[in-house]
Amino acid sequence: MTVQLKTNDLEAFFMPFSANRRFKSAPRLLASAKDMHYFTEDGRKILDGTSGLWCVNAGHCRPRIVEAIQKQAAELDFAGTFQMGHPKAFEAASRLVNIAPKGFDHVFFTNSGSESVETALKMALAYHRARGNASKVRLIGRERGYHGVNFGGTAVGGIAANRKWFGTVVAGVDHLPHTHDLARNAFSRGEPEHGVELANELERLVALHDASTIAAVIVEPVACSTGVLIPPKGYLKRLEAICRKHDILLIFDEVITAFGRLGTPFAADYFDVSPDLITTAKGITNGTIPMGAVFMKKNVNDTLMSGPENAIDFFHGYTYSGHPMAAAASIGTLDTYQEEGLLTRASQIAPYWEERMHALKGLPHVIDIRNIGLIGAIEFQPDPDAPGERAYSRFVKCFEKGLLVRQTGDIIALSPPLIVTESQIDQLFDIFTDVLKHAD
């Protein structure tokens, strides 16, 4: 018989993407939240500098969203969407399509960003097969890309630590080079000047594999999880042009950048690029109920609808696709975004954010600062004896001083809720500056 643990014992939970033993020796526990802040079990107030985990765009425990979830839980707890339906799923889909970039008129619901990526990759394969191009099966990701943790997303992802334990995962995958160029682009403001030519590497991969074998290219418009790698000017447009030339679907992974993070509803709007599929999650429900969605261009949808009317159109789905509570949470979230202008608010506050970001230049061990919209990253010179330790120690110190930031390698990433005020930005950077000045 297993040992019976106390209900508040930390041991039973195997935490994701965590150094479990290190955390449990000195835990950081959050007990409640409201608007821009978390609160610890002992009552300390923590300014949220990361929107939870890139997802709480409208701030915490917002009334519209809370009410929508509570009402739905009492009205309809579950209804499947396999050959059945419920009104909230269709309402949420219509509301989402209404804010989508031009040409996107359908959504397929998932439960996470990882599932959205897996769905989009399978859609790309099914799309080409339905058009008679069954040889188009190769998938192209990018070095330092993050596309979730399912088999397909891990394969097209390009973060070594996420891949090395699991072998090949999915065969027939290749990768573009990443766009991070410290030598030429350090301390850029917004999109870097140098690196558009890196998109031409897709032509090299086409020459290597032949376009007749390549189904899709998937990239994050801004590679946030690996440290906020911002695309060089013109890079994404060139990728789009090469994909069009060779009949390759372009997938934008906007799990983080969708829903106002750059000051536009989607990053596709910000960069004026029109991919074929867009993956989303996180901000779709403000992080309250797990949900994701793949936005589909009309041509993709229509191609998948080319079989007999009585046949299943796409042999893929999840028990909780379009879950009633998730759909209600999404509607409440969209109401909040609309009423408070949050899908474009970052464009107004981004200049102030940028100035405070770049004022950190010259502080100890800072080798780069990057910003776009309401996202930022500070990169530190690695300690050769302890890679990642400089950023981790600063993350811990910030938490102790009442600020939550995000550590990834030797980088600290920042992405506060879109409701953040200038005075709260000042508070965030005052704490962060103090930590950086006094850190080892």
Short mmCIF file of N, CA and C in Angstrom, two decimals, residues 70-164:
data_model
loop_
_atom_site.label_atom_id
_atom_site.label_comp_id
_atom_site.label_asym_id
_atom_site.label_seq_id
_atom_site.Cartn_x
_atom_site.Cartn_y
_atom_site.Cartn_z
N GLN A 70 -19.26 30.53 -13.86
CA GLN A 70 -20.17 30.10 -12.80
C GLN A 70 -21.55 29.78 -13.35
N LYS A 71 -22.05 30.63 -14.23
CA LYS A 71 -23.38 30.42 -14.80
C LYS A 71 -23.41 29.15 -15.65
N GLN A 72 -22.36 28.95 -16.44
CA GLN A 72 -22.33 27.79 -17.32
C GLN A 72 -22.23 26.49 -16.53
N ALA A 73 -21.46 26.49 -15.44
CA ALA A 73 -21.31 25.29 -14.62
C ALA A 73 -22.65 24.83 -14.05
N ALA A 74 -23.53 25.77 -13.76
CA ALA A 74 -24.83 25.44 -13.20
C ALA A 74 -25.87 25.09 -14.28
N GLU A 75 -25.57 25.48 -15.53
CA GLU A 75 -26.55 25.33 -16.60
C GLU A 75 -26.32 24.08 -17.46
N LEU A 76 -25.08 23.91 -17.90
CA LEU A 76 -24.72 22.76 -18.73
C LEU A 76 -23.26 22.45 -18.46
N ASP A 77 -23.01 21.36 -17.74
CA ASP A 77 -21.64 21.05 -17.33
C ASP A 77 -20.82 20.44 -18.46
N PHE A 78 -21.43 19.55 -19.24
CA PHE A 78 -20.72 18.94 -20.36
C PHE A 78 -21.69 18.54 -21.46
N ALA A 79 -21.26 18.75 -22.68
CA ALA A 79 -21.94 18.22 -23.85
C ALA A 79 -20.87 17.99 -24.90
N GLY A 80 -20.87 16.82 -25.51
CA GLY A 80 -19.87 16.50 -26.51
C GLY A 80 -20.14 17.20 -27.82
N THR A 81 -19.12 17.22 -28.69
CA THR A 81 -19.28 17.85 -30.00
C THR A 81 -18.96 16.87 -31.13
N PHE A 82 -19.02 15.56 -30.83
CA PHE A 82 -18.93 14.55 -31.88
C PHE A 82 -20.36 14.25 -32.34
N GLN A 83 -20.74 14.73 -33.49
CA GLN A 83 -22.08 14.54 -34.04
C GLN A 83 -23.17 15.12 -33.14
N MET A 84 -22.78 15.99 -32.21
CA MET A 84 -23.71 16.70 -31.34
C MET A 84 -23.20 18.13 -31.21
N GLY A 85 -23.88 18.92 -30.42
CA GLY A 85 -23.41 20.28 -30.23
C GLY A 85 -24.13 20.97 -29.10
N HIS A 86 -23.68 22.17 -28.78
CA HIS A 86 -24.37 23.02 -27.81
C HIS A 86 -24.15 24.47 -28.22
N PRO A 87 -25.05 25.38 -27.88
CA PRO A 87 -25.01 26.74 -28.42
C PRO A 87 -23.73 27.52 -28.13
N LYS A 88 -23.15 27.34 -26.94
CA LYS A 88 -22.00 28.15 -26.57
C LYS A 88 -20.80 27.90 -27.47
N ALA A 89 -20.61 26.67 -27.92
CA ALA A 89 -19.47 26.38 -28.80
C ALA A 89 -19.60 27.15 -30.12
N PHE A 90 -20.81 27.19 -30.67
CA PHE A 90 -21.02 27.89 -31.94
C PHE A 90 -20.92 29.41 -31.74
N GLU A 91 -21.41 29.89 -30.61
CA GLU A 91 -21.31 31.32 -30.32
C GLU A 91 -19.86 31.73 -30.17
N ALA A 92 -19.09 30.94 -29.41
CA ALA A 92 -17.68 31.26 -29.22
C ALA A 92 -16.93 31.26 -30.55
N ALA A 93 -17.21 30.26 -31.39
CA ALA A 93 -16.54 30.18 -32.69
C ALA A 93 -16.86 31.40 -33.55
N SER A 94 -18.11 31.81 -33.57
CA SER A 94 -18.49 32.99 -34.36
C SER A 94 -17.82 34.25 -33.83
N ARG A 95 -17.77 34.40 -32.51
CA ARG A 95 -17.14 35.57 -31.92
C ARG A 95 -15.64 35.61 -32.25
N LEU A 96 -15.00 34.46 -32.22
CA LEU A 96 -13.57 34.39 -32.51
C LEU A 96 -13.28 34.71 -33.97
N VAL A 97 -14.08 34.16 -34.87
CA VAL A 97 -13.90 34.44 -36.30
C VAL A 97 -14.06 35.93 -36.59
N ASN A 98 -14.94 36.59 -35.84
CA ASN A 98 -15.19 38.02 -36.07
C ASN A 98 -13.99 38.91 -35.74
N ILE A 99 -13.05 38.42 -34.92
CA ILE A 99 -11.85 39.22 -34.63
C ILE A 99 -10.62 38.68 -35.34
N ALA A 100 -10.78 37.61 -36.12
CA ALA A 100 -9.65 36.96 -36.78
C ALA A 100 -9.17 37.79 -37.97
N PRO A 101 -7.94 37.58 -38.39
CA PRO A 101 -7.46 38.24 -39.61
C PRO A 101 -8.31 37.87 -40.82
N LYS A 102 -8.26 38.69 -41.83
CA LYS A 102 -9.07 38.49 -43.03
C LYS A 102 -8.80 37.11 -43.63
N GLY A 103 -9.87 36.44 -44.00
CA GLY A 103 -9.75 35.14 -44.67
C GLY A 103 -9.94 33.95 -43.76
N PHE A 104 -9.90 34.18 -42.46
CA PHE A 104 -10.07 33.08 -41.50
C PHE A 104 -11.53 33.02 -41.08
N ASP A 105 -12.22 31.97 -41.51
CA ASP A 105 -13.66 31.93 -41.25
C ASP A 105 -14.12 30.70 -40.49
N HIS A 106 -13.18 29.87 -40.01
CA HIS A 106 -13.55 28.69 -39.22
C HIS A 106 -12.52 28.49 -38.10
N VAL A 107 -12.99 27.89 -36.99
CA VAL A 107 -12.09 27.50 -35.92
C VAL A 107 -12.39 26.06 -35.53
N PHE A 108 -11.33 25.36 -35.13
CA PHE A 108 -11.44 23.99 -34.62
C PHE A 108 -10.95 24.04 -33.18
N PHE A 109 -11.81 23.64 -32.22
CA PHE A 109 -11.47 23.79 -30.81
C PHE A 109 -10.61 22.63 -30.29
N THR A 110 -9.66 22.99 -29.47
CA THR A 110 -8.78 22.04 -28.78
C THR A 110 -8.79 22.41 -27.30
N ASN A 111 -7.84 21.85 -26.54
CA ASN A 111 -7.80 22.12 -25.10
C ASN A 111 -6.49 22.78 -24.65
N SER A 112 -5.57 23.00 -25.58
CA SER A 112 -4.27 23.57 -25.21
C SER A 112 -3.53 24.00 -26.46
N GLY A 113 -2.44 24.72 -26.26
CA GLY A 113 -1.59 25.08 -27.39
C GLY A 113 -0.95 23.86 -28.03
N SER A 114 -0.52 22.91 -27.20
CA SER A 114 0.07 21.68 -27.74
C SER A 114 -0.92 20.97 -28.66
N GLU A 115 -2.17 20.87 -28.24
CA GLU A 115 -3.18 20.21 -29.06
C GLU A 115 -3.50 21.04 -30.31
N SER A 116 -3.46 22.35 -30.20
CA SER A 116 -3.70 23.18 -31.38
C SER A 116 -2.62 22.94 -32.44
N VAL A 117 -1.37 22.85 -31.99
CA VAL A 117 -0.29 22.57 -32.93
C VAL A 117 -0.47 21.21 -33.58
N GLU A 118 -0.75 20.20 -32.78
CA GLU A 118 -0.94 18.85 -33.31
C GLU A 118 -2.07 18.85 -34.33
N THR A 119 -3.13 19.56 -34.04
CA THR A 119 -4.28 19.64 -34.94
C THR A 119 -3.90 20.32 -36.25
N ALA A 120 -3.19 21.44 -36.16
CA ALA A 120 -2.81 22.18 -37.36
C ALA A 120 -1.88 21.36 -38.25
N LEU A 121 -0.95 20.64 -37.65
CA LEU A 121 -0.04 19.80 -38.45
C LEU A 121 -0.83 18.71 -39.19
N LYS A 122 -1.78 18.10 -38.50
CA LYS A 122 -2.59 17.07 -39.13
C LYS A 122 -3.50 17.67 -40.21
N MET A 123 -4.01 18.86 -39.97
CA MET A 123 -4.81 19.54 -40.99
C MET A 123 -3.99 19.76 -42.27
N ALA A 124 -2.74 20.17 -42.08
CA ALA A 124 -1.88 20.43 -43.24
C ALA A 124 -1.69 19.15 -44.05
N LEU A 125 -1.44 18.03 -43.38
CA LEU A 125 -1.27 16.76 -44.07
C LEU A 125 -2.56 16.35 -44.77
N ALA A 126 -3.70 16.49 -44.08
CA ALA A 126 -4.99 16.11 -44.66
C ALA A 126 -5.35 17.00 -45.84
N TYR A 127 -5.02 18.28 -45.74
CA TYR A 127 -5.29 19.24 -46.82
C TYR A 127 -4.60 18.81 -48.12
N HIS A 128 -3.33 18.51 -48.03
CA HIS A 128 -2.60 18.12 -49.24
C HIS A 128 -3.09 16.78 -49.78
N ARG A 129 -3.38 15.84 -48.89
CA ARG A 129 -3.87 14.54 -49.34
C ARG A 129 -5.22 14.70 -50.05
N ALA A 130 -6.09 15.55 -49.51
CA ALA A 130 -7.40 15.76 -50.13
C ALA A 130 -7.27 16.38 -51.51
N ARG A 131 -6.18 17.08 -51.76
CA ARG A 131 -5.95 17.70 -53.08
C ARG A 131 -5.14 16.79 -54.00
N GLY A 132 -4.89 15.57 -53.55
CA GLY A 132 -4.16 14.63 -54.39
C GLY A 132 -2.65 14.71 -54.29
N ASN A 133 -2.15 15.44 -53.27
CA ASN A 133 -0.71 15.59 -53.09
C ASN A 133 -0.25 14.78 -51.87
N ALA A 134 -0.45 13.48 -51.94
CA ALA A 134 -0.16 12.63 -50.78
C ALA A 134 1.32 12.57 -50.44
N SER A 135 2.19 12.97 -51.36
CA SER A 135 3.64 12.96 -51.07
C SER A 135 4.06 14.12 -50.20
N LYS A 136 3.19 15.11 -50.01
CA LYS A 136 3.53 16.27 -49.17
C LYS A 136 3.31 15.91 -47.70
N VAL A 137 4.34 15.37 -47.08
CA VAL A 137 4.23 14.91 -45.69
C VAL A 137 5.30 15.50 -44.78
N ARG A 138 6.27 16.18 -45.35
CA ARG A 138 7.36 16.71 -44.53
C ARG A 138 6.93 17.99 -43.82
N LEU A 139 7.37 18.17 -42.58
CA LEU A 139 7.05 19.33 -41.77
C LEU A 139 8.34 20.08 -41.44
N ILE A 140 8.28 21.41 -41.53
CA ILE A 140 9.45 22.25 -41.28
C ILE A 140 9.18 23.14 -40.08
N GLY A 141 10.01 23.02 -39.04
CA GLY A 141 9.95 23.93 -37.90
C GLY A 141 11.13 24.88 -37.92
N ARG A 142 11.52 25.36 -36.76
CA ARG A 142 12.64 26.30 -36.68
C ARG A 142 13.43 26.05 -35.41
N GLU A 143 14.75 26.17 -35.50
CA GLU A 143 15.58 26.06 -34.31
C GLU A 143 15.11 27.06 -33.26
N ARG A 144 15.16 26.65 -32.01
CA ARG A 144 14.73 27.44 -30.86
C ARG A 144 13.24 27.75 -30.88
N GLY A 145 12.48 27.04 -31.72
CA GLY A 145 11.03 27.20 -31.71
C GLY A 145 10.42 26.33 -30.63
N TYR A 146 9.27 26.77 -30.12
CA TYR A 146 8.51 25.97 -29.15
C TYR A 146 7.09 25.82 -29.65
N HIS A 147 6.66 24.58 -29.80
CA HIS A 147 5.32 24.30 -30.31
C HIS A 147 4.61 23.26 -29.45
N GLY A 148 4.81 23.35 -28.13
CA GLY A 148 4.15 22.44 -27.23
C GLY A 148 4.93 21.16 -27.07
N VAL A 149 4.30 20.17 -26.44
CA VAL A 149 5.03 18.98 -25.99
C VAL A 149 4.43 17.67 -26.48
N ASN A 150 3.45 17.71 -27.38
CA ASN A 150 2.98 16.47 -27.98
C ASN A 150 4.00 16.02 -29.04
N PHE A 151 3.78 14.86 -29.63
CA PHE A 151 4.80 14.30 -30.52
C PHE A 151 5.10 15.21 -31.72
N GLY A 152 4.06 15.70 -32.39
CA GLY A 152 4.29 16.57 -33.53
C GLY A 152 4.94 17.88 -33.13
N GLY A 153 4.41 18.49 -32.08
CA GLY A 153 4.96 19.77 -31.62
C GLY A 153 6.39 19.66 -31.14
N THR A 154 6.71 18.54 -30.48
CA THR A 154 8.09 18.31 -30.04
C THR A 154 9.01 18.15 -31.25
N ALA A 155 8.53 17.46 -32.28
CA ALA A 155 9.35 17.21 -33.46
C ALA A 155 9.66 18.50 -34.22
N VAL A 156 8.65 19.34 -34.44
CA VAL A 156 8.90 20.59 -35.18
C VAL A 156 9.51 21.66 -34.29
N GLY A 157 9.42 21.48 -32.98
CA GLY A 157 10.07 22.41 -32.06
C GLY A 157 11.58 22.32 -32.19
N GLY A 158 12.26 23.35 -31.70
CA GLY A 158 13.70 23.40 -31.89
C GLY A 158 14.47 23.75 -30.63
N ILE A 159 13.93 23.37 -29.46
CA ILE A 159 14.64 23.58 -28.20
C ILE A 159 15.24 22.23 -27.81
N ALA A 160 16.56 22.17 -27.78
CA ALA A 160 17.25 20.88 -27.65
C ALA A 160 16.82 20.10 -26.42
N ALA A 161 16.70 20.78 -25.28
CA ALA A 161 16.37 20.07 -24.04
C ALA A 161 14.99 19.42 -24.11
N ASN A 162 14.08 19.98 -24.90
CA ASN A 162 12.74 19.42 -25.02
C ASN A 162 12.71 18.20 -25.94
N ARG A 163 13.79 17.98 -26.69
CA ARG A 163 13.79 16.94 -27.72
C ARG A 163 14.70 15.76 -27.40
N LYS A 164 15.81 16.02 -26.71
CA LYS A 164 16.88 15.02 -26.67
C LYS A 164 16.50 13.75 -25.93
#
